[in-house]
PDB file of C-alpha atoms in Angstrom:
ATOM      1  CA  MET A   1       0.000   0.000   0.000  1.00  0.00           C
ATOM      2  CA  THR A   2       1.379   3.462  -0.863  1.00  0.00           C
ATOM      3  CA  ALA A   3       0.742   6.641   1.063  1.00  0.00           C
ATOM      4  CA  ALA A   4      -2.296   8.622  -0.024  1.00  0.00           C
ATOM      5  CA  ALA A   5      -2.006  12.350  -0.611  1.00  0.00           C
ATOM      6  CA  TYR A   6      -1.761  14.116   2.724  1.00  0.00           C
ATOM      7  CA  LEU A   7      -1.669  17.604   4.163  1.00  0.00           C
ATOM      8  CA  VAL A   8       1.054  18.527   6.676  1.00  0.00           C
ATOM      9  CA  ASP A   9      -0.320  20.544   9.592  1.00  0.00           C
ATOM     10  CA  VAL A  10       1.955  21.961  12.321  1.00  0.00           C
ATOM     11  CA  ARG A  11       0.493  24.027  15.125  1.00  0.00           C
ATOM     12  CA  ARG A  12       0.483  24.692  18.823  1.00  0.00           C
ATOM     13  CA  MET A  13      -2.139  23.136  21.087  1.00  0.00           C
ATOM     14  CA  GLU A  14      -4.175  26.317  21.531  1.00  0.00           C
ATOM     15  CA  ALA A  15      -4.738  26.510  17.750  1.00  0.00           C
ATOM     16  CA  PHE A  16      -6.785  23.287  17.741  1.00  0.00           C
ATOM     17  CA  SER A  17     -10.534  23.256  18.116  1.00  0.00           C
ATOM     18  CA  ALA A  18     -11.840  21.176  21.011  1.00  0.00           C
ATOM     19  CA  VAL A  19     -12.990  18.497  18.537  1.00  0.00           C
ATOM     20  CA  GLU A  20      -9.580  18.358  16.789  1.00  0.00           C
ATOM     21  CA  LEU A  21      -7.692  18.190  20.078  1.00  0.00           C
ATOM     22  CA  TYR A  22      -9.984  15.459  21.400  1.00  0.00           C
ATOM     23  CA  ALA A  23      -9.428  13.361  18.237  1.00  0.00           C
ATOM     24  CA  LEU A  24      -5.664  13.833  18.474  1.00  0.00           C
ATOM     25  CA  LEU A  25      -5.451  12.891  22.152  1.00  0.00           C
ATOM     26  CA  LYS A  26      -7.800   9.950  21.602  1.00  0.00           C
ATOM     27  CA  LEU A  27      -5.487   8.599  18.879  1.00  0.00           C
ATOM     28  CA  ARG A  28      -2.502   8.903  21.231  1.00  0.00           C
ATOM     29  CA  VAL A  29      -4.297   7.131  24.072  1.00  0.00           C
ATOM     30  CA  ASP A  30      -5.685   4.433  21.746  1.00  0.00           C
ATOM     31  CA  VAL A  31      -2.175   3.603  20.495  1.00  0.00           C
ATOM     32  CA  PHE A  32       0.168   4.293  23.404  1.00  0.00           C
ATOM     33  CA  VAL A  33      -2.019   3.277  26.341  1.00  0.00           C
ATOM     34  CA  VAL A  34      -4.529   0.770  24.960  1.00  0.00           C
ATOM     35  CA  GLU A  35      -2.842  -0.903  21.953  1.00  0.00           C
ATOM     36  CA  GLN A  36       0.604  -1.025  23.559  1.00  0.00           C
ATOM     37  CA  ALA A  37      -0.905  -1.925  26.961  1.00  0.00           C
ATOM     38  CA  CYS A  38       1.078   0.742  28.814  1.00  0.00           C
ATOM     39  CA  ALA A  39      -0.628   2.329  31.785  1.00  0.00           C
ATOM     40  CA  TYR A  40       1.174   5.671  32.084  1.00  0.00           C
ATOM     41  CA  PRO A  41       0.233   9.373  32.118  1.00  0.00           C
ATOM     42  CA  GLU A  42      -0.145  10.067  28.384  1.00  0.00           C
ATOM     43  CA  LEU A  43      -1.176  13.630  29.185  1.00  0.00           C
ATOM     44  CA  ASP A  44       2.210  14.601  30.616  1.00  0.00           C
ATOM     45  CA  GLY A  45       2.095  18.402  30.765  1.00  0.00           C
ATOM     46  CA  LYS A  46       4.318  18.917  27.676  1.00  0.00           C
ATOM     47  CA  ASP A  47       1.592  19.458  25.083  1.00  0.00           C
ATOM     48  CA  ALA A  48       1.071  23.182  25.756  1.00  0.00           C
ATOM     49  CA  ASP A  49       4.755  23.901  25.064  1.00  0.00           C
ATOM     50  CA  SER A  50       4.962  21.681  21.974  1.00  0.00           C
ATOM     51  CA  LEU A  51       4.342  21.826  18.276  1.00  0.00           C
ATOM     52  CA  HIS A  52       1.913  19.180  17.056  1.00  0.00           C
ATOM     53  CA  LEU A  53       2.546  17.827  13.566  1.00  0.00           C
ATOM     54  CA  ARG A  54      -0.189  15.924  11.789  1.00  0.00           C
ATOM     55  CA  LEU A  55      -0.432  14.302   8.397  1.00  0.00           C
ATOM     56  CA  ILE A  56      -4.075  14.665   7.443  1.00  0.00           C
ATOM     57  CA  ILE A  57      -5.879  12.476   4.904  1.00  0.00           C
ATOM     58  CA  ASP A  58      -9.534  13.143   4.114  1.00  0.00           C
ATOM     59  CA  GLY A  59      -9.859  15.393   7.152  1.00  0.00           C
ATOM     60  CA  GLU A  60      -8.551  12.765   9.592  1.00  0.00           C
ATOM     61  CA  THR A  61      -5.212  12.537  11.398  1.00  0.00           C
ATOM     62  CA  ALA A  62      -3.394   9.687   9.659  1.00  0.00           C
ATOM     63  CA  ALA A  63      -0.048  10.256  11.412  1.00  0.00           C
ATOM     64  CA  TYR A  64       1.196  12.454  14.241  1.00  0.00           C
ATOM     65  CA  ALA A  65       4.363  13.554  16.056  1.00  0.00           C
ATOM     66  CA  ARG A  66       4.968  15.946  18.926  1.00  0.00           C
ATOM     67  CA  LEU A  67       7.928  18.330  18.720  1.00  0.00           C
ATOM     68  CA  TRP A  68       9.291  20.206  21.688  1.00  0.00           C
ATOM     69  CA  LYS A  69      12.460  21.760  23.020  1.00  0.00           C
ATOM     70  CA  PRO A  70      13.336  20.988  26.620  1.00  0.00           C
ATOM     71  CA  GLU A  71      14.975  23.786  28.591  1.00  0.00           C
ATOM     72  CA  ASN A  72      18.337  22.014  28.512  1.00  0.00           C
ATOM     73  CA  GLY A  73      18.877  20.528  25.072  1.00  0.00           C
ATOM     74  CA  GLY A  74      17.881  20.540  21.451  1.00  0.00           C
ATOM     75  CA  PRO A  75      14.506  19.695  19.979  1.00  0.00           C
ATOM     76  CA  ARG A  76      12.912  16.298  20.548  1.00  0.00           C
ATOM     77  CA  ILE A  77      10.483  14.340  18.429  1.00  0.00           C
ATOM     78  CA  GLY A  78       8.085  12.162  20.376  1.00  0.00           C
ATOM     79  CA  ARG A  79       4.651  10.525  20.368  1.00  0.00           C
ATOM     80  CA  VAL A  80       5.265   9.296  16.817  1.00  0.00           C
ATOM     81  CA  ILE A  81       2.110   7.545  15.554  1.00  0.00           C
ATOM     82  CA  VAL A  82       0.724   6.231  12.319  1.00  0.00           C
ATOM     83  CA  ALA A  83      -2.989   5.520  12.768  1.00  0.00           C
ATOM     84  CA  PRO A  84      -3.752   1.784  12.463  1.00  0.00           C
ATOM     85  CA  ALA A  85      -5.731   2.237   9.228  1.00  0.00           C
ATOM     86  CA  HIS A  86      -2.700   3.849   7.545  1.00  0.00           C
ATOM     87  CA  ARG A  87       0.105   1.550   8.663  1.00  0.00           C
ATOM     88  CA  GLY A  88       2.210  -0.033   5.952  1.00  0.00           C
ATOM     89  CA  SER A  89       1.563   2.854   3.565  1.00  0.00           C
ATOM     90  CA  GLY A  90       4.865   4.714   3.950  1.00  0.00           C
ATOM     91  CA  LEU A  91       3.392   7.426   6.152  1.00  0.00           C
ATOM     92  CA  GLY A  92       5.918   6.730   8.920  1.00  0.00           C
ATOM     93  CA  GLY A  93       8.766   7.914   6.715  1.00  0.00           C
ATOM     94  CA  ALA A  94       6.744  10.864   5.441  1.00  0.00           C
ATOM     95  CA  LEU A  95       5.855  11.816   9.013  1.00  0.00           C
ATOM     96  CA  MET A  96       9.446  11.685  10.199  1.00  0.00           C
ATOM     97  CA  ARG A  97      10.738  13.680   7.220  1.00  0.00           C
ATOM     98  CA  ALA A  98       8.113  16.345   7.949  1.00  0.00           C
ATOM     99  CA  ALA A  99       9.026  16.305  11.662  1.00  0.00           C
ATOM    100  CA  ILE A 100      12.724  16.741  10.857  1.00  0.00           C
ATOM    101  CA  GLU A 101      11.940  19.632   8.498  1.00  0.00           C
ATOM    102  CA  ALA A 102       9.754  21.284  11.143  1.00  0.00           C
ATOM    103  CA  CYS A 103      12.477  20.910  13.801  1.00  0.00           C
ATOM    104  CA  GLU A 104      15.060  22.366  11.435  1.00  0.00           C
ATOM    105  CA  ALA A 105      12.744  25.317  10.660  1.00  0.00           C
ATOM    106  CA  HIS A 106      11.735  26.047  14.267  1.00  0.00           C
ATOM    107  CA  PHE A 107      14.985  25.070  16.039  1.00  0.00           C
ATOM    108  CA  PRO A 108      17.688  25.650  13.387  1.00  0.00           C
ATOM    109  CA  GLY A 109      21.222  24.318  13.694  1.00  0.00           C
ATOM    110  CA  GLN A 110      20.485  21.959  16.583  1.00  0.00           C
ATOM    111  CA  PRO A 111      20.697  18.170  16.746  1.00  0.00           C
ATOM    112  CA  ILE A 112      17.310  16.455  17.034  1.00  0.00           C
ATOM    113  CA  ALA A 113      16.732  13.797  19.706  1.00  0.00           C
ATOM    114  CA  LEU A 114      14.162  11.063  20.179  1.00  0.00           C
ATOM    115  CA  SER A 115      13.503   7.954  22.236  1.00  0.00           C
ATOM    116  CA  ALA A 116      13.011   5.068  19.809  1.00  0.00           C
ATOM    117  CA  GLN A 117      11.452   1.703  20.364  1.00  0.00           C
ATOM    118  CA  SER A 118      14.461  -0.571  19.843  1.00  0.00           C
ATOM    119  CA  HIS A 119      12.941  -2.558  16.969  1.00  0.00           C
ATOM    120  CA  LEU A 120      12.664   0.712  15.003  1.00  0.00           C
ATOM    121  CA  GLU A 121      16.375   1.535  15.223  1.00  0.00           C
ATOM    122  CA  PRO A 122      17.024   0.672  11.520  1.00  0.00           C
ATOM    123  CA  PHE A 123      14.140   2.935  10.452  1.00  0.00           C
ATOM    124  CA  TYR A 124      15.465   5.891  12.446  1.00  0.00           C
ATOM    125  CA  ARG A 125      19.047   5.205  11.279  1.00  0.00           C
ATOM    126  CA  SER A 126      17.797   5.491   7.686  1.00  0.00           C
ATOM    127  CA  LEU A 127      16.734   9.055   8.560  1.00  0.00           C
ATOM    128  CA  GLY A 128      20.145  10.020   9.958  1.00  0.00           C
ATOM    129  CA  PHE A 129      19.615   9.229  13.648  1.00  0.00           C
ATOM    130  CA  ILE A 130      22.335   7.449  15.619  1.00  0.00           C
ATOM    131  CA  PRO A 131      22.055   5.719  19.014  1.00  0.00           C
ATOM    132  CA  THR A 132      23.184   7.785  22.008  1.00  0.00           C
ATOM    133  CA  SER A 133      22.341   5.340  24.792  1.00  0.00           C
ATOM    134  CA  ALA A 134      22.278   1.688  25.613  1.00  0.00           C
ATOM    135  CA  GLU A 135      18.930  -0.062  25.378  1.00  0.00           C
ATOM    136  CA  TYR A 136      16.578   0.496  28.315  1.00  0.00           C
ATOM    137  CA  VAL A 137      13.019  -0.560  29.116  1.00  0.00           C
ATOM    138  CA  GLU A 138      10.329   2.106  29.323  1.00  0.00           C
ATOM    139  CA  ASP A 139       6.758   1.074  30.114  1.00  0.00           C
ATOM    140  CA  GLY A 140       7.686  -2.542  29.381  1.00  0.00           C
ATOM    141  CA  ILE A 141       9.020  -1.757  25.874  1.00  0.00           C
ATOM    142  CA  PRO A 142      12.744  -1.764  24.946  1.00  0.00           C
ATOM    143  CA  HIS A 143      13.917   1.708  23.818  1.00  0.00           C
ATOM    144  CA  LEU A 144      17.113   3.553  23.050  1.00  0.00           C
ATOM    145  CA  ASP A 145      17.892   7.240  22.795  1.00  0.00           C
ATOM    146  CA  MET A 146      18.900   8.475  19.362  1.00  0.00           C
ATOM    147  CA  ALA A 147      20.001  11.814  17.927  1.00  0.00           C
ATOM    148  CA  ARG A 148      20.294  13.286  14.467  1.00  0.00           C
ATOM    149  CA  PRO A 149      23.309  15.554  14.098  1.00  0.00           C
ATOM    150  CA  THR A 150      22.755  18.852  12.306  1.00  0.00           C
ATOM    151  CA  GLU A 151      24.399  17.429   9.191  1.00  0.00           C
ATOM    152  CA  GLY A 152      22.108  14.376   9.357  1.00  0.00           C
ATOM    153  CA  LEU A 153      19.864  15.517   6.496  1.00  0.00           C
ATOM    154  CA  ALA A 154      22.738  15.392   4.030  1.00  0.00           C
ATOM    155  CA  GLN A 155      23.750  11.967   5.319  1.00  0.00           C
ATOM    156  CA  ALA A 156      20.220  10.527   5.029  1.00  0.00           C
ATOM    157  CA  ASN A 157      19.644  11.704   1.449  1.00  0.00           C
TER     158      ASN A 157
END
């Protein structure tokens, strides 16, 4: 299956309507809490200070990532989701390329960090990310920290 045409939407939380925000948070809870069977505080207090990137197909969020910049460090990409109905279509790569572009536009010249589920290391490596930690378990799922150096875009293309 190939990715359908999509619209890239990047905005802050306060720019969403209540209905849009509900749908976005429901998708995150459905995937991260229910599907992955991880009981943890999905609403973690970082959303108000983040950029929310969506790939929209036919008015629905098909893929999503949260971008934020902690006080001490460069930008981070997190909460990376492809909605179940759109998995296997190539939207994961499209989402991450859009997230990298948004980080480079909003936080120029800084390495980009993320916490990857370990089985996705090859995917993130293909986008220029390199491991920066040993594997660790978070919410019962093996992860590792990864970063994309500022010259990562040239390396990944």
